[in-house]
Amino acid sequence: MIEIYLFVNPLGKNCAEAEKLLIDFTSTRSEKIDLTIIPLINQRMITATFEQQTIDLETRNHYFRLAYTIALDFKAAQIQGKKGARQFLLALQHQLLNEGIPYSESLIKQLFLQTGGDYAMFKEDRHSALIKDLFLKDQCTARDFQVYKQTSAVIYNCYREEDGLLLEGLDLIQEVIELQRCAPRTPSLLQPLKMNKAYN
C-alpha cells in the first residue's frame, strides 16, 4: 500500500489544487493508496504566505485564526470519514478562495450537510479538546517528517520501508503525478522517483 500525506494551508490556492490533483490521482490508480490531508498551521507558514506583501499585525492574526478555525472544522469532519472531510474542505476552499464568499456558520453548515454527515455531531466535535489534540498531533507529524512548507507531500511505500519521498511545492507534486500517469504499469509508485528529499 502507498501512503501519501499532504500538508496544506487550508487557505492556500496551491494547496487546494494539490488536494484535487492527488484525490483524482488516487482514484485512478490500481494499487491501494491511502491519502491523508493534514492542515499545517504555524507562523512560518503565515510568513511565507505574505512574504511578497506588506500587511499589518491585525490582518496577519485574522488570517492565522481563520486558517486555524478551518483546520479544526476539517479535523471534526474527518471524525466522520476522510472522504467526506476532503469533499467538505474542497467545497469550503472553493467558496472562500474562488467565489470570494466569507467564512460563516451558515456556510459551514450548508457545505457539511452536503457531505451527508451528522451536523449536530460535527458542531459538537469541532470545539472539543479531542479535535484540538488531533490538530496538535498533526503539527507533530509535520515536524517528524521535517515538513516546514505548505503544499508538501510525503509519500511512503509500505511494502518497501526504505522508500519515502518529501515533495515540496505544487509544481513538483504535479511533475511526479505526470511521471506516474505516463508509466501506469509501474509496480511501485516510488520506483521511478529519484528527486527531492528521500527518507531511508
PDB file of C-alpha atoms in Angstrom:
ATOM      1  CA  MET A   1       0.000   0.000   0.000  1.00  0.00           C
ATOM      2  CA  ILE A   2       1.101   3.538  -0.749  1.00  0.00           C
ATOM      3  CA  GLU A   3       0.603   6.209   1.897  1.00  0.00           C
ATOM      4  CA  ILE A   4       0.503   9.874   0.916  1.00  0.00           C
ATOM      5  CA  TYR A   5       0.471  12.651   3.494  1.00  0.00           C
ATOM      6  CA  LEU A   6      -0.374  16.046   2.019  1.00  0.00           C
ATOM      7  CA  PHE A   7       0.367  19.031   4.269  1.00  0.00           C
ATOM      8  CA  VAL A   8      -1.745  22.052   3.410  1.00  0.00           C
ATOM      9  CA  ASN A   9      -2.619  25.585   4.347  1.00  0.00           C
ATOM     10  CA  PRO A  10      -6.446  25.494   4.268  1.00  0.00           C
ATOM     11  CA  LEU A  11      -6.416  28.997   2.779  1.00  0.00           C
ATOM     12  CA  GLY A  12      -3.811  28.281   0.103  1.00  0.00           C
ATOM     13  CA  LYS A  13      -4.879  28.082  -3.546  1.00  0.00           C
ATOM     14  CA  ASN A  14      -1.914  25.878  -4.456  1.00  0.00           C
ATOM     15  CA  CYS A  15      -2.821  23.584  -1.579  1.00  0.00           C
ATOM     16  CA  ALA A  16      -6.376  23.240  -2.870  1.00  0.00           C
ATOM     17  CA  GLU A  17      -5.008  22.418  -6.335  1.00  0.00           C
ATOM     18  CA  ALA A  18      -2.718  19.768  -4.840  1.00  0.00           C
ATOM     19  CA  GLU A  19      -5.644  18.267  -2.951  1.00  0.00           C
ATOM     20  CA  LYS A  20      -7.713  17.949  -6.127  1.00  0.00           C
ATOM     21  CA  LEU A  21      -4.762  16.561  -8.056  1.00  0.00           C
ATOM     22  CA  LEU A  22      -3.990  13.845  -5.513  1.00  0.00           C
ATOM     23  CA  ILE A  23      -7.637  12.934  -4.903  1.00  0.00           C
ATOM     24  CA  ASP A  24      -8.079  12.420  -8.647  1.00  0.00           C
ATOM     25  CA  PHE A  25      -4.787  10.532  -8.925  1.00  0.00           C
ATOM     26  CA  THR A  26      -5.516   8.121  -6.073  1.00  0.00           C
ATOM     27  CA  SER A  27      -8.925   7.304  -7.569  1.00  0.00           C
ATOM     28  CA  THR A  28      -7.383   6.220 -10.870  1.00  0.00           C
ATOM     29  CA  ARG A  29      -4.501   4.021  -9.688  1.00  0.00           C
ATOM     30  CA  SER A  30      -4.760   0.242  -9.458  1.00  0.00           C
ATOM     31  CA  GLU A  31      -2.663  -0.094  -6.297  1.00  0.00           C
ATOM     32  CA  LYS A  32      -4.147   0.772  -2.925  1.00  0.00           C
ATOM     33  CA  ILE A  33      -3.307   4.353  -1.958  1.00  0.00           C
ATOM     34  CA  ASP A  34      -4.199   5.939   1.367  1.00  0.00           C
ATOM     35  CA  LEU A  35      -4.322   9.745   1.115  1.00  0.00           C
ATOM     36  CA  THR A  36      -4.254  11.781   4.322  1.00  0.00           C
ATOM     37  CA  ILE A  37      -4.617  15.556   4.202  1.00  0.00           C
ATOM     38  CA  ILE A  38      -3.006  17.324   7.143  1.00  0.00           C
ATOM     39  CA  PRO A  39      -3.520  21.035   7.885  1.00  0.00           C
ATOM     40  CA  LEU A  40      -0.225  22.802   8.555  1.00  0.00           C
ATOM     41  CA  ILE A  41      -0.701  25.988  10.549  1.00  0.00           C
ATOM     42  CA  ASN A  42       2.262  27.844  12.016  1.00  0.00           C
ATOM     43  CA  GLN A  43       3.921  31.241  11.972  1.00  0.00           C
ATOM     44  CA  ARG A  44       6.429  30.160   9.317  1.00  0.00           C
ATOM     45  CA  MET A  45       3.558  29.275   7.002  1.00  0.00           C
ATOM     46  CA  ILE A  46       1.909  32.655   7.604  1.00  0.00           C
ATOM     47  CA  THR A  47       5.192  34.466   6.926  1.00  0.00           C
ATOM     48  CA  ALA A  48       5.699  32.555   3.670  1.00  0.00           C
ATOM     49  CA  THR A  49       2.137  33.314   2.572  1.00  0.00           C
ATOM     50  CA  PHE A  50       2.667  37.060   2.858  1.00  0.00           C
ATOM     51  CA  GLU A  51       6.367  37.274   2.006  1.00  0.00           C
ATOM     52  CA  GLN A  52       5.651  39.374  -1.092  1.00  0.00           C
ATOM     53  CA  GLN A  53       3.209  41.664   0.698  1.00  0.00           C
ATOM     54  CA  THR A  54       3.235  44.204   3.485  1.00  0.00           C
ATOM     55  CA  ILE A  55       0.422  43.503   5.948  1.00  0.00           C
ATOM     56  CA  ASP A  56      -0.407  44.778   9.413  1.00  0.00           C
ATOM     57  CA  LEU A  57      -0.483  42.624  12.513  1.00  0.00           C
ATOM     58  CA  GLU A  58      -4.276  42.603  12.666  1.00  0.00           C
ATOM     59  CA  THR A  59      -4.555  41.166   9.155  1.00  0.00           C
ATOM     60  CA  ARG A  60      -1.886  38.573   9.885  1.00  0.00           C
ATOM     61  CA  ASN A  61      -3.624  37.482  13.096  1.00  0.00           C
ATOM     62  CA  HIS A  62      -7.020  37.310  11.371  1.00  0.00           C
ATOM     63  CA  TYR A  63      -5.574  35.091   8.661  1.00  0.00           C
ATOM     64  CA  PHE A  64      -3.969  32.814  11.248  1.00  0.00           C
ATOM     65  CA  ARG A  65      -7.186  32.499  13.277  1.00  0.00           C
ATOM     66  CA  LEU A  66      -9.252  31.730  10.181  1.00  0.00           C
ATOM     67  CA  ALA A  67      -6.800  29.083   8.944  1.00  0.00           C
ATOM     68  CA  TYR A  68      -6.788  27.527  12.427  1.00  0.00           C
ATOM     69  CA  THR A  69     -10.598  27.539  12.603  1.00  0.00           C
ATOM     70  CA  ILE A  70     -10.887  25.840   9.214  1.00  0.00           C
ATOM     71  CA  ALA A  71      -8.283  23.282  10.286  1.00  0.00           C
ATOM     72  CA  LEU A  72     -10.408  22.403  13.325  1.00  0.00           C
ATOM     73  CA  ASP A  73     -13.519  22.196  11.122  1.00  0.00           C
ATOM     74  CA  PHE A  74     -11.683  19.807   8.834  1.00  0.00           C
ATOM     75  CA  LYS A  75     -10.443  17.649  11.714  1.00  0.00           C
ATOM     76  CA  ALA A  76     -14.010  17.451  13.079  1.00  0.00           C
ATOM     77  CA  ALA A  77     -15.244  16.406   9.634  1.00  0.00           C
ATOM     78  CA  GLN A  78     -12.550  13.708   9.467  1.00  0.00           C
ATOM     79  CA  ILE A  79     -14.067  12.044  12.527  1.00  0.00           C
ATOM     80  CA  GLN A  80     -16.986  11.107  10.290  1.00  0.00           C
ATOM     81  CA  GLY A  81     -14.853   9.904   7.397  1.00  0.00           C
ATOM     82  CA  LYS A  82     -11.817  11.024   5.410  1.00  0.00           C
ATOM     83  CA  LYS A  83     -13.607  11.085   2.058  1.00  0.00           C
ATOM     84  CA  GLY A  84     -16.419  13.330   3.269  1.00  0.00           C
ATOM     85  CA  ALA A  85     -13.906  15.569   5.035  1.00  0.00           C
ATOM     86  CA  ARG A  86     -11.945  16.018   1.804  1.00  0.00           C
ATOM     87  CA  GLN A  87     -15.140  16.929  -0.054  1.00  0.00           C
ATOM     88  CA  PHE A  88     -16.054  19.405   2.682  1.00  0.00           C
ATOM     89  CA  LEU A  89     -12.631  21.061   2.656  1.00  0.00           C
ATOM     90  CA  LEU A  90     -12.506  21.391  -1.132  1.00  0.00           C
ATOM     91  CA  ALA A  91     -16.018  22.838  -1.223  1.00  0.00           C
ATOM     92  CA  LEU A  92     -15.137  25.341   1.513  1.00  0.00           C
ATOM     93  CA  GLN A  93     -11.908  26.349  -0.206  1.00  0.00           C
ATOM     94  CA  HIS A  94     -13.780  26.878  -3.477  1.00  0.00           C
ATOM     95  CA  GLN A  95     -16.287  29.180  -1.799  1.00  0.00           C
ATOM     96  CA  LEU A  96     -13.650  31.172   0.073  1.00  0.00           C
ATOM     97  CA  LEU A  97     -10.844  31.311  -2.488  1.00  0.00           C
ATOM     98  CA  ASN A  98     -12.652  31.244  -5.816  1.00  0.00           C
ATOM     99  CA  GLU A  99     -16.086  32.698  -5.132  1.00  0.00           C
ATOM    100  CA  GLY A 100     -14.988  35.212  -2.507  1.00  0.00           C
ATOM    101  CA  ILE A 101     -17.707  34.181  -0.079  1.00  0.00           C
ATOM    102  CA  PRO A 102     -16.752  34.974   3.534  1.00  0.00           C
ATOM    103  CA  TYR A 103     -16.469  32.273   6.179  1.00  0.00           C
ATOM    104  CA  SER A 104     -19.652  31.930   8.228  1.00  0.00           C
ATOM    105  CA  GLU A 105     -21.515  29.394  10.324  1.00  0.00           C
ATOM    106  CA  SER A 106     -24.287  29.182   7.745  1.00  0.00           C
ATOM    107  CA  LEU A 107     -21.760  28.391   5.003  1.00  0.00           C
ATOM    108  CA  ILE A 108     -20.118  25.710   7.128  1.00  0.00           C
ATOM    109  CA  LYS A 109     -23.480  24.100   7.882  1.00  0.00           C
ATOM    110  CA  GLN A 110     -24.543  24.164   4.242  1.00  0.00           C
ATOM    111  CA  LEU A 111     -21.322  22.593   2.966  1.00  0.00           C
ATOM    112  CA  PHE A 112     -21.085  19.979   5.692  1.00  0.00           C
ATOM    113  CA  LEU A 113     -24.670  18.835   5.184  1.00  0.00           C
ATOM    114  CA  GLN A 114     -23.858  18.339   1.501  1.00  0.00           C
ATOM    115  CA  THR A 115     -21.404  15.612   2.522  1.00  0.00           C
ATOM    116  CA  GLY A 116     -24.209  13.685   4.214  1.00  0.00           C
ATOM    117  CA  GLY A 117     -22.579  13.914   7.631  1.00  0.00           C
ATOM    118  CA  ASP A 118     -24.149  14.339  11.065  1.00  0.00           C
ATOM    119  CA  TYR A 119     -24.063  18.113  11.556  1.00  0.00           C
ATOM    120  CA  ALA A 120     -25.062  18.024  15.241  1.00  0.00           C
ATOM    121  CA  MET A 121     -22.102  15.735  15.961  1.00  0.00           C
ATOM    122  CA  PHE A 122     -19.797  17.865  13.828  1.00  0.00           C
ATOM    123  CA  LYS A 123     -20.871  21.034  15.618  1.00  0.00           C
ATOM    124  CA  GLU A 124     -20.143  19.455  18.985  1.00  0.00           C
ATOM    125  CA  ASP A 125     -16.833  17.918  17.930  1.00  0.00           C
ATOM    126  CA  ARG A 126     -15.275  20.974  16.292  1.00  0.00           C
ATOM    127  CA  HIS A 127     -14.813  22.813  19.604  1.00  0.00           C
ATOM    128  CA  SER A 128     -13.814  19.773  21.651  1.00  0.00           C
ATOM    129  CA  ALA A 129     -10.481  19.072  23.314  1.00  0.00           C
ATOM    130  CA  LEU A 130     -10.187  15.927  21.179  1.00  0.00           C
ATOM    131  CA  ILE A 131     -10.151  17.909  17.930  1.00  0.00           C
ATOM    132  CA  LYS A 132      -7.583  20.349  19.283  1.00  0.00           C
ATOM    133  CA  ASP A 133      -5.408  17.412  20.359  1.00  0.00           C
ATOM    134  CA  LEU A 134      -5.701  15.851  16.895  1.00  0.00           C
ATOM    135  CA  PHE A 135      -4.671  19.150  15.345  1.00  0.00           C
ATOM    136  CA  LEU A 136      -1.606  19.352  17.600  1.00  0.00           C
ATOM    137  CA  LYS A 137      -0.699  15.768  16.680  1.00  0.00           C
ATOM    138  CA  ASP A 138      -0.809  16.825  13.020  1.00  0.00           C
ATOM    139  CA  GLN A 139       1.723  19.564  13.730  1.00  0.00           C
ATOM    140  CA  CYS A 140       3.942  16.994  15.457  1.00  0.00           C
ATOM    141  CA  THR A 141       3.616  14.721  12.421  1.00  0.00           C
ATOM    142  CA  ALA A 142       4.815  17.584  10.225  1.00  0.00           C
ATOM    143  CA  ARG A 143       7.861  18.076  12.449  1.00  0.00           C
ATOM    144  CA  ASP A 144       8.582  14.333  12.462  1.00  0.00           C
ATOM    145  CA  PHE A 145       8.544  14.343   8.653  1.00  0.00           C
ATOM    146  CA  GLN A 146      10.610  17.557   8.595  1.00  0.00           C
ATOM    147  CA  VAL A 147       7.841  19.329   6.716  1.00  0.00           C
ATOM    148  CA  TYR A 148       8.016  23.096   7.083  1.00  0.00           C
ATOM    149  CA  LYS A 149       6.363  24.325   3.881  1.00  0.00           C
ATOM    150  CA  GLN A 150       2.737  24.268   2.812  1.00  0.00           C
ATOM    151  CA  THR A 151       1.822  22.179  -0.234  1.00  0.00           C
ATOM    152  CA  SER A 152       4.248  19.411   0.741  1.00  0.00           C
ATOM    153  CA  ALA A 153       3.614  15.710   0.224  1.00  0.00           C
ATOM    154  CA  VAL A 154       5.296  12.783   1.939  1.00  0.00           C
ATOM    155  CA  ILE A 155       4.940   9.504   0.080  1.00  0.00           C
ATOM    156  CA  TYR A 156       5.649   6.094   1.579  1.00  0.00           C
ATOM    157  CA  ASN A 157       5.585   2.635   0.066  1.00  0.00           C
ATOM    158  CA  CYS A 158       4.519   0.335   2.917  1.00  0.00           C
ATOM    159  CA  TYR A 159       5.872  -2.712   1.069  1.00  0.00           C
ATOM    160  CA  ARG A 160       9.345  -1.207   0.847  1.00  0.00           C
ATOM    161  CA  GLU A 161      10.081   0.563   4.116  1.00  0.00           C
ATOM    162  CA  GLU A 162      13.221   2.196   2.775  1.00  0.00           C
ATOM    163  CA  ASP A 163      11.174   4.164   0.237  1.00  0.00           C
ATOM    164  CA  GLY A 164       9.996   7.602   1.160  1.00  0.00           C
ATOM    165  CA  LEU A 165       9.905  10.983  -0.522  1.00  0.00           C
ATOM    166  CA  LEU A 166       9.236  14.534   0.519  1.00  0.00           C
ATOM    167  CA  LEU A 167       7.898  16.632  -2.353  1.00  0.00           C
ATOM    168  CA  GLU A 168       7.766  20.367  -1.709  1.00  0.00           C
ATOM    169  CA  GLY A 169       5.551  22.597  -3.815  1.00  0.00           C
ATOM    170  CA  LEU A 170       2.702  22.140  -6.275  1.00  0.00           C
ATOM    171  CA  ASP A 171       4.986  22.078  -9.325  1.00  0.00           C
ATOM    172  CA  LEU A 172       6.987  19.104  -8.072  1.00  0.00           C
ATOM    173  CA  ILE A 173       3.870  17.211  -6.993  1.00  0.00           C
ATOM    174  CA  GLN A 174       2.397  17.771 -10.470  1.00  0.00           C
ATOM    175  CA  GLU A 175       5.628  16.581 -12.094  1.00  0.00           C
ATOM    176  CA  VAL A 176       5.656  13.369 -10.096  1.00  0.00           C
ATOM    177  CA  ILE A 177       1.996  12.673 -10.834  1.00  0.00           C
ATOM    178  CA  GLU A 178       2.584  13.189 -14.546  1.00  0.00           C
ATOM    179  CA  LEU A 179       5.517  10.769 -14.439  1.00  0.00           C
ATOM    180  CA  GLN A 180       3.247   8.150 -12.918  1.00  0.00           C
ATOM    181  CA  ARG A 181       0.475   8.738 -15.436  1.00  0.00           C
ATOM    182  CA  CYS A 182       2.969   8.236 -18.229  1.00  0.00           C
ATOM    183  CA  ALA A 183       4.011   4.931 -16.659  1.00  0.00           C
ATOM    184  CA  PRO A 184       0.740   3.374 -15.419  1.00  0.00           C
ATOM    185  CA  ARG A 185       2.250  -0.118 -15.222  1.00  0.00           C
ATOM    186  CA  THR A 186       4.999   0.891 -12.863  1.00  0.00           C
ATOM    187  CA  PRO A 187       4.735  -1.617  -9.975  1.00  0.00           C
ATOM    188  CA  SER A 188       5.782   0.857  -7.296  1.00  0.00           C
ATOM    189  CA  LEU A 189       4.672   4.461  -7.070  1.00  0.00           C
ATOM    190  CA  LEU A 190       8.109   5.365  -5.797  1.00  0.00           C
ATOM    191  CA  GLN A 191      10.308   3.216  -8.007  1.00  0.00           C
ATOM    192  CA  PRO A 192      10.990   5.757 -10.777  1.00  0.00           C
ATOM    193  CA  LEU A 193      11.300   8.747  -8.434  1.00  0.00           C
ATOM    194  CA  LYS A 194      14.789   9.927  -7.586  1.00  0.00           C
ATOM    195  CA  MET A 195      14.198  13.576  -6.764  1.00  0.00           C
ATOM    196  CA  ASN A 196      13.954  15.906  -3.809  1.00  0.00           C
ATOM    197  CA  LYS A 197      14.451  14.703  -0.238  1.00  0.00           C
ATOM    198  CA  ALA A 198      14.266  10.959   0.398  1.00  0.00           C
ATOM    199  CA  TYR A 199      13.707   9.216   3.717  1.00  0.00           C
ATOM    200  CA  ASN A 200      15.500   5.971   4.384  1.00  0.00           C
TER     201      ASN A 200
END
